Amino acid sequence: MSGPRTIAELRAEIPALATRGGASANARFDGPGGTQVPQSVIDAMVHYLTTSNANAHWGFPESDRSDAMVEDAREVLAAFTGGQPEEVVFGANMTTLTMHLARGLGRAWQAGDEVIVTGLDHHANVAPWEALAIERGIVLRWWAADPLTGELDLTDLPGLIGPRTRLIAVGGASNALGTITDIRTVASLAKQHGVLVLVDAVHLAAHRRLDVAALGVDFLVCSPYKFYGPHAGVLWGRHELLEQVDAPRLRPAPSTGPERLQTGTSAFEAIAGCAAAVRWMASVAGTGGTLAEQLDASFAVLEEREMELFTRLWDGLGTIPGLRRFGLPPGPDRTATVSFTVAGRTPQTVSAMLARHGCSASYGNFYAYTAADTAGVLPDGWVRLGLAAYSDHTDVERVLVALKTIGAPTS
């Protein structure tokens, strides 16, 4: 192997970043809402549809190839999460999987049982538990986050855990503020009380190496379209728990293994794309070894590159009059994602103005509704800039120049 692949090499493999009509493509800062897709992922999906497009478990060649592809994808996503293949569940998206899991867990709980949710999370990790409060009388206990940094005070958690606490639903990292939560400590405290832990790793998975065994969690959900794959969802769950969850299912459907939590026919082409996306990420470091070892090396490269770029972005944003940054400064406790406001301009206006300068940036509350509320940015929300594996110095300088040009309106 020749060593880490350059950002230019990575960008060359992503069709959406190619030039269009002689003009450069936009600098893409919308990755936290969905990253761009490498050609290898597109090819894997097309290959499945053109060679193996058949439903599972029917014994003829195309069906056998579908089965083999899903088995391979489970092995790949197991390496990605740090779990085992029989613990990987595929679904439409993280929200659907979490709602399904919550409904199944809730069937074993009683009115008055408690679930801890946070004021930091995307509401896909809040609404499923709110539904149980309505349907089954489950009590939600809220773990508040700092409105500016998004930090959860770990000293608050022991006081929230009680004899009827059944689960802690916590995000691995904030999709709005980039703040990373100390999941190991959360899980350690939970285990002392026999409490389950579910981690929303949708934002974290693109920026930090996952290891469910080391984290000590029980369930973890993520979305491959946030790490260079297609629109799909992945749920990892400890095998013995997956076998116990009384999730709604059709009577003829599989009753054991991860398929017992999968409803209906899977989007097989998306599953093929999920595996290809993980393999693409694993190729970044240009090393050999097992897939897990390649992922270890590649995430080290990605994290170093992203934080170097993010430091320049963060510092540059701090020099722009009227611009207010939210979240922690660059460091190990945050991802390369920042949200901000500009005095006198709505986030929607800023996003539209950035687009005219060739920068794609998202705006709003990003479904982190409680965090946006406590930060005092509702109803408009923030502007969000997220760096990805394909972000480079040119992108960062372009957006900083654009924001300096935009600035706060003069009085």
Coordinates of C-alpha atoms in Angstrom, one line a residue:
M1 CA 0.0 0.0 0.0
S2 CA 1.2 3.5 -0.8
G3 CA -0.1 5.3 2.3
P4 CA -3.1 7.6 2.9
R5 CA -5.0 8.6 -0.2
T6 CA -5.2 12.4 -0.8
I7 CA -8.3 14.4 -0.5
A8 CA -8.0 15.2 -4.2
E9 CA -8.0 11.4 -5.0
L10 CA -11.1 10.9 -2.8
R11 CA -12.9 13.8 -4.5
A12 CA -12.1 12.4 -7.9
E13 CA -14.1 9.3 -7.1
I14 CA -17.3 11.3 -6.2
P15 CA -19.3 12.3 -9.3
A16 CA -21.2 15.0 -7.6
L17 CA -18.0 16.9 -6.9
A18 CA -16.9 16.9 -10.6
T19 CA -16.9 20.1 -12.6
R20 CA -20.1 20.9 -14.4
G21 CA -19.8 22.8 -17.7
G22 CA -16.4 24.1 -16.9
A23 CA -17.4 25.6 -13.6
S24 CA -16.4 24.1 -10.2
A25 CA -19.1 22.3 -8.3
N26 CA -20.3 23.9 -5.1
A27 CA -18.3 23.5 -1.9
R28 CA -20.5 21.0 -0.1
F29 CA -21.0 21.7 3.7
D30 CA -24.3 19.8 3.9
G31 CA -22.7 16.5 4.8
P32 CA -24.4 16.3 8.3
G33 CA -27.7 16.1 6.4
G34 CA -26.3 13.6 3.8
T35 CA -22.9 13.1 2.3
Q36 CA -22.0 12.7 -1.4
V37 CA -21.6 9.2 -2.8
P38 CA -18.5 7.7 -4.4
Q39 CA -18.8 5.9 -7.7
S40 CA -17.9 2.6 -6.1
V41 CA -21.1 2.8 -4.0
I42 CA -23.2 3.7 -7.1
D43 CA -21.5 0.8 -9.0
A44 CA -22.3 -1.7 -6.2
M45 CA -26.0 -0.8 -6.3
V46 CA -26.1 -1.0 -10.1
H47 CA -24.3 -4.3 -10.0
Y48 CA -26.8 -5.7 -7.6
L49 CA -29.8 -4.5 -9.6
T50 CA -28.4 -5.9 -12.9
T51 CA -27.1 -9.2 -11.7
S52 CA -28.9 -10.3 -8.5
N53 CA -32.2 -8.5 -8.3
A54 CA -34.4 -11.1 -6.6
N55 CA -36.0 -11.6 -3.2
A56 CA -34.2 -13.6 -0.5
H57 CA -34.2 -17.3 0.4
W58 CA -35.7 -18.8 -2.7
G59 CA -32.8 -21.0 -3.9
F60 CA -32.4 -20.0 -7.5
P61 CA -29.1 -18.2 -8.5
E62 CA -30.2 -14.6 -8.3
S63 CA -31.9 -15.2 -5.0
D64 CA -28.8 -17.0 -3.7
R65 CA -26.7 -14.0 -4.7
S66 CA -29.0 -11.7 -2.8
D67 CA -28.6 -13.8 0.3
A68 CA -24.8 -13.8 -0.1
M69 CA -24.8 -10.0 -0.6
V70 CA -26.8 -9.5 2.6
E71 CA -24.5 -11.8 4.5
D72 CA -21.5 -10.0 3.3
A73 CA -23.0 -6.6 4.1
R74 CA -23.8 -7.8 7.7
E75 CA -20.1 -8.8 8.1
V76 CA -19.0 -5.4 6.7
L77 CA -21.4 -3.4 9.0
A78 CA -20.3 -5.6 11.9
A79 CA -16.7 -4.6 11.3
F80 CA -17.9 -1.0 11.1
T81 CA -19.8 -1.0 14.4
G82 CA -17.6 -3.5 16.3
G83 CA -20.3 -6.0 16.7
Q84 CA -21.2 -9.4 15.1
P85 CA -22.9 -10.1 11.8
E86 CA -25.9 -11.7 13.5
E87 CA -26.4 -8.4 15.4
V88 CA -26.9 -6.1 12.3
V89 CA -30.4 -5.1 11.3
F90 CA -31.1 -3.2 8.1
G91 CA -34.0 -0.9 7.6
A92 CA -35.4 2.1 5.8
N93 CA -33.8 4.7 8.0
M94 CA -32.7 5.3 11.6
T95 CA -36.0 6.8 12.6
T96 CA -38.1 3.9 11.4
L97 CA -35.7 1.4 13.1
T98 CA -35.8 3.2 16.4
M99 CA -39.5 3.5 16.4
H100 CA -39.8 -0.2 15.7
L101 CA -37.3 -1.1 18.4
A102 CA -39.0 1.2 20.9
R103 CA -42.4 -0.3 20.2
G104 CA -40.9 -3.8 20.8
L105 CA -39.2 -2.9 24.0
G106 CA -42.2 -1.0 25.3
R107 CA -44.3 -4.2 25.1
A108 CA -42.3 -5.5 28.1
W109 CA -42.5 -2.3 30.1
Q110 CA -45.2 -1.1 32.5
A111 CA -46.9 2.2 33.0
G112 CA -44.6 4.2 35.3
D113 CA -41.4 2.7 33.9
E114 CA -38.9 5.4 32.8
V115 CA -36.7 6.3 29.8
I116 CA -34.1 9.0 30.0
V117 CA -33.8 11.2 26.9
T118 CA -31.6 14.2 26.4
G119 CA -32.1 17.8 25.4
L120 CA -29.3 17.5 22.9
D121 CA -30.5 14.7 20.6
H122 CA -32.1 14.6 17.2
H123 CA -35.8 14.0 17.9
A124 CA -35.6 10.6 16.1
N125 CA -34.2 9.5 19.5
V126 CA -36.9 11.3 21.4
A127 CA -40.2 10.9 19.6
P128 CA -40.2 7.0 19.7
W129 CA -40.0 7.2 23.5
E130 CA -42.6 10.0 23.6
A131 CA -44.9 7.7 21.7
L132 CA -44.5 5.1 24.5
A133 CA -45.4 7.7 27.0
I134 CA -48.7 8.2 25.2
E135 CA -49.4 4.5 24.4
R136 CA -48.1 2.7 27.5
G137 CA -47.7 5.4 30.2
I138 CA -43.9 5.4 30.1
V139 CA -42.4 8.4 31.9
L140 CA -39.7 10.4 30.2
R141 CA -36.9 12.0 32.3
W142 CA -35.0 14.8 30.6
W143 CA -31.3 15.1 30.8
A144 CA -30.6 18.8 30.0
A145 CA -27.7 19.9 27.9
D146 CA -25.7 23.2 28.0
P147 CA -27.5 25.4 25.4
L148 CA -24.3 26.8 23.9
T149 CA -21.9 23.9 24.0
G150 CA -24.3 21.0 23.9
E151 CA -22.4 19.3 26.7
L152 CA -24.3 16.8 29.0
D153 CA -23.2 17.1 32.6
L154 CA -22.4 13.5 33.6
T155 CA -22.8 14.4 37.2
D156 CA -26.5 14.9 36.5
L157 CA -27.1 11.3 35.3
P158 CA -27.0 9.4 38.6
G159 CA -29.8 11.6 39.9
L160 CA -31.9 10.8 36.9
I161 CA -31.5 7.0 37.1
G162 CA -34.1 5.4 39.4
P163 CA -35.4 1.9 40.2
R164 CA -37.9 2.1 37.3
T165 CA -35.4 3.4 34.7
R166 CA -35.4 1.0 31.8
L167 CA -33.3 2.7 29.1
I168 CA -31.1 5.7 28.4
A169 CA -31.6 7.1 24.8
V170 CA -28.5 9.2 24.1
G171 CA -26.8 10.6 21.0
G172 CA -23.2 9.8 20.3
A173 CA -22.7 13.3 18.8
S174 CA -25.0 16.3 18.2
N175 CA -25.9 16.7 14.5
A176 CA -26.4 20.4 15.2
L177 CA -23.5 21.4 17.5
G178 CA -21.0 18.6 16.9
T179 CA -20.6 17.9 20.6
I180 CA -19.5 14.3 21.4
T181 CA -21.0 12.6 24.4
D182 CA -18.9 10.4 26.7
I183 CA -20.9 7.2 25.9
R184 CA -18.5 4.9 27.8
T185 CA -19.2 6.7 31.1
V186 CA -23.0 6.8 30.3
A187 CA -23.0 3.0 29.7
S188 CA -20.9 2.3 32.8
L189 CA -23.3 4.2 35.0
A190 CA -26.3 2.5 33.3
K191 CA -24.9 -1.0 33.8
Q192 CA -24.5 -0.4 37.5
H193 CA -28.3 -0.1 37.6
G194 CA -29.2 -2.7 35.0
V195 CA -30.4 0.0 32.6
L196 CA -30.2 -0.4 28.8
V197 CA -28.4 2.1 26.6
L198 CA -29.4 3.0 23.0
V199 CA -27.0 5.3 21.1
D200 CA -28.0 7.4 18.1
A201 CA -24.7 7.4 16.2
V202 CA -26.1 8.9 13.0
H203 CA -23.8 11.9 13.3
L204 CA -20.9 10.3 15.1
A205 CA -20.5 7.4 12.6
A206 CA -19.0 9.5 9.9
H207 CA -16.4 11.1 12.2
R208 CA -15.3 8.7 14.8
R209 CA -14.5 4.9 14.9
L210 CA -17.4 3.0 16.4
D211 CA -16.8 0.1 18.8
V212 CA -19.9 -1.1 20.5
A213 CA -18.1 -3.7 22.6
A214 CA -15.7 -1.1 24.0
L215 CA -18.5 1.4 24.5
G216 CA -20.5 -1.2 26.5
V217 CA -23.9 -0.2 24.9
D218 CA -26.9 -2.4 24.1
F219 CA -28.2 -0.8 20.9
L220 CA -26.8 1.6 18.3
V221 CA -28.4 3.1 15.2
C222 CA -26.8 4.9 12.3
S223 CA -27.6 6.1 8.8
P224 CA -25.3 5.1 5.9
Y225 CA -26.3 8.1 3.9
K226 CA -24.4 10.2 6.4
F227 CA -21.2 8.2 5.7
Y228 CA -21.1 8.2 1.9
G229 CA -23.8 5.5 1.3
P230 CA -27.4 5.3 0.1
H231 CA -30.5 6.3 2.1
A232 CA -30.9 3.4 4.5
G233 CA -30.7 2.7 8.2
V234 CA -28.7 0.2 10.3
L235 CA -29.4 -1.0 13.8
W236 CA -26.9 -2.9 15.9
G237 CA -28.2 -4.7 19.0
R238 CA -26.7 -7.3 21.3
H239 CA -27.7 -10.7 20.0
E240 CA -29.5 -11.9 23.1
L241 CA -31.5 -8.6 23.3
L242 CA -32.5 -8.8 19.6
E243 CA -33.9 -12.3 20.2
Q244 CA -35.9 -11.0 23.2
V245 CA -37.4 -7.8 21.8
D246 CA -41.1 -8.3 21.1
A247 CA -41.1 -6.2 17.9
P248 CA -44.3 -6.3 15.8
R249 CA -43.8 -8.7 12.9
L250 CA -45.7 -10.8 10.4
R251 CA -46.4 -14.3 11.6
P252 CA -44.8 -16.0 8.6
A253 CA -41.7 -13.8 8.8
P254 CA -38.4 -15.0 10.3
S255 CA -38.6 -15.4 14.1
T256 CA -34.9 -15.5 14.9
G257 CA -31.8 -13.5 14.1
P258 CA -31.7 -9.9 12.8
E259 CA -34.4 -10.5 10.2
R260 CA -37.0 -10.7 13.0
L261 CA -36.7 -6.9 13.4
Q262 CA -36.8 -6.3 9.6
T263 CA -40.2 -5.5 8.3
G264 CA -41.2 -6.4 4.7
T265 CA -38.9 -6.9 1.8
S266 CA -35.5 -5.2 2.2
A267 CA -34.1 -2.6 -0.2
F268 CA -31.4 -5.0 -1.3
E269 CA -29.6 -2.5 -3.6
A270 CA -29.3 -0.1 -0.7
I271 CA -27.8 -2.8 1.5
A272 CA -25.2 -3.4 -1.2
G273 CA -24.5 0.3 -1.2
C274 CA -24.1 0.4 2.6
A275 CA -21.3 -2.2 2.4
A276 CA -19.6 -0.4 -0.4
A277 CA -19.7 2.9 1.5
V278 CA -17.9 1.2 4.5
R279 CA -15.3 -0.3 2.2
W280 CA -14.7 3.1 0.6
M281 CA -14.1 4.7 4.0
A282 CA -11.8 1.9 5.0
S283 CA -9.7 2.6 1.9
V284 CA -8.8 6.1 2.9
A285 CA -5.6 5.2 4.9
G286 CA -4.4 2.9 2.1
T287 CA -3.4 0.2 4.5
G288 CA -3.8 -3.6 4.4
G289 CA -5.1 -6.0 7.0
T290 CA -8.6 -6.9 8.0
L291 CA -11.5 -4.6 7.3
A292 CA -11.6 -3.6 10.9
E293 CA -7.9 -2.7 10.9
Q294 CA -8.3 -0.7 7.7
L295 CA -11.2 1.2 9.4
D296 CA -9.0 1.9 12.4
A297 CA -6.3 3.4 10.3
S298 CA -8.7 5.3 8.0
F299 CA -10.6 7.0 10.8
A300 CA -7.4 8.2 12.3
V301 CA -6.5 9.8 9.0
L302 CA -10.0 11.3 8.6
E303 CA -10.2 12.7 12.1
E304 CA -6.8 14.4 11.8
R305 CA -7.6 15.9 8.5
E306 CA -11.1 17.1 9.5
M307 CA -9.9 18.7 12.7
E308 CA -7.1 20.5 10.9
L309 CA -9.6 22.0 8.5
F310 CA -12.2 22.6 11.2
T311 CA -9.7 24.6 13.3
R312 CA -9.2 27.0 10.3
L313 CA -13.0 27.1 9.8
W314 CA -13.8 27.8 13.4
D315 CA -11.1 30.4 13.8
G316 CA -12.1 32.1 10.6
L317 CA -15.8 32.2 11.6
G318 CA -14.7 33.9 14.9
T319 CA -13.4 36.9 13.0
I320 CA -16.6 37.7 11.2
P321 CA -18.6 40.6 12.8
G322 CA -22.2 39.6 13.8
L323 CA -21.5 35.9 13.5
R324 CA -22.2 33.8 16.6
R325 CA -20.7 30.2 16.8
F326 CA -22.4 27.5 18.9
G327 CA -20.6 24.4 20.3
L328 CA -17.2 23.6 21.6
P329 CA -14.0 24.8 20.1
P330 CA -11.9 22.4 18.0
G331 CA -10.8 19.3 20.0
P332 CA -11.4 15.7 20.7
D333 CA -14.8 16.3 22.2
R334 CA -16.5 17.5 19.0
T335 CA -16.9 16.7 15.3
A336 CA -16.1 19.0 12.4
T337 CA -19.6 20.4 12.3
V338 CA -20.5 23.9 13.5
S339 CA -23.8 25.8 13.6
F340 CA -24.0 29.6 13.8
T341 CA -26.2 32.6 13.4
V342 CA -25.6 36.0 11.8
A343 CA -27.0 39.1 13.4
G344 CA -29.8 40.6 11.4
R345 CA -30.1 37.8 8.9
T346 CA -32.2 34.7 9.0
P347 CA -30.4 31.3 8.6
Q348 CA -32.5 30.8 5.4
T349 CA -31.2 34.1 4.0
V350 CA -27.6 33.3 4.8
S351 CA -27.9 29.8 3.3
A352 CA -29.3 31.3 0.1
M353 CA -26.6 33.9 -0.1
L354 CA -23.9 31.2 0.5
A355 CA -25.4 29.3 -2.4
R356 CA -24.9 32.3 -4.7
H357 CA -21.2 32.1 -3.6
G358 CA -20.9 28.5 -4.5
C359 CA -21.3 27.0 -1.0
S360 CA -24.0 24.5 -0.1
A361 CA -25.0 24.9 3.6
S362 CA -28.1 23.7 5.5
Y363 CA -30.2 25.7 7.9
G364 CA -33.0 25.2 10.4
N365 CA -33.2 23.2 13.7
F366 CA -32.0 19.9 12.1
Y367 CA -34.6 18.0 14.2
A368 CA -32.5 18.8 17.3
Y369 CA -35.6 20.8 18.3
T370 CA -35.0 20.8 22.1
A371 CA -31.4 21.9 21.6
A372 CA -32.5 24.7 19.3
D373 CA -35.1 25.8 21.8
T374 CA -32.8 26.0 24.7
A375 CA -30.2 27.8 22.6
G376 CA -32.8 30.4 21.8
V377 CA -32.6 30.2 18.1
L378 CA -36.1 29.1 17.3
P379 CA -38.1 29.5 15.1
D380 CA -35.4 30.1 12.5
G381 CA -32.6 27.8 13.8
W382 CA -29.0 28.0 12.7
V383 CA -26.8 27.8 9.6
R384 CA -24.8 24.6 9.7
L385 CA -21.4 23.8 8.1
G386 CA -20.1 20.3 8.2
L387 CA -16.8 19.0 6.9
A388 CA -16.5 15.5 5.3
A389 CA -13.8 13.3 3.9
Y390 CA -13.9 15.2 0.6
S391 CA -13.7 18.7 2.2
D392 CA -10.5 20.7 1.5
H393 CA -8.8 24.0 2.2
T394 CA -10.3 25.5 -0.9
D395 CA -13.8 24.8 0.4
V396 CA -13.1 26.3 3.8
E397 CA -11.5 29.5 2.3
R398 CA -14.4 29.9 -0.1
V399 CA -17.1 29.8 2.6
L400 CA -15.1 32.2 4.9
V401 CA -14.7 34.7 2.0
A402 CA -18.4 34.4 1.3
L403 CA -19.4 34.9 4.9
K404 CA -17.2 38.0 5.2
T405 CA -18.8 39.3 2.1
I406 CA -22.3 38.6 3.4
G407 CA -21.7 39.8 7.0
A408 CA -24.4 41.4 9.2
P409 CA -26.5 44.0 7.4
T410 CA -25.5 47.6 8.0
S411 CA -27.8 49.8 10.0

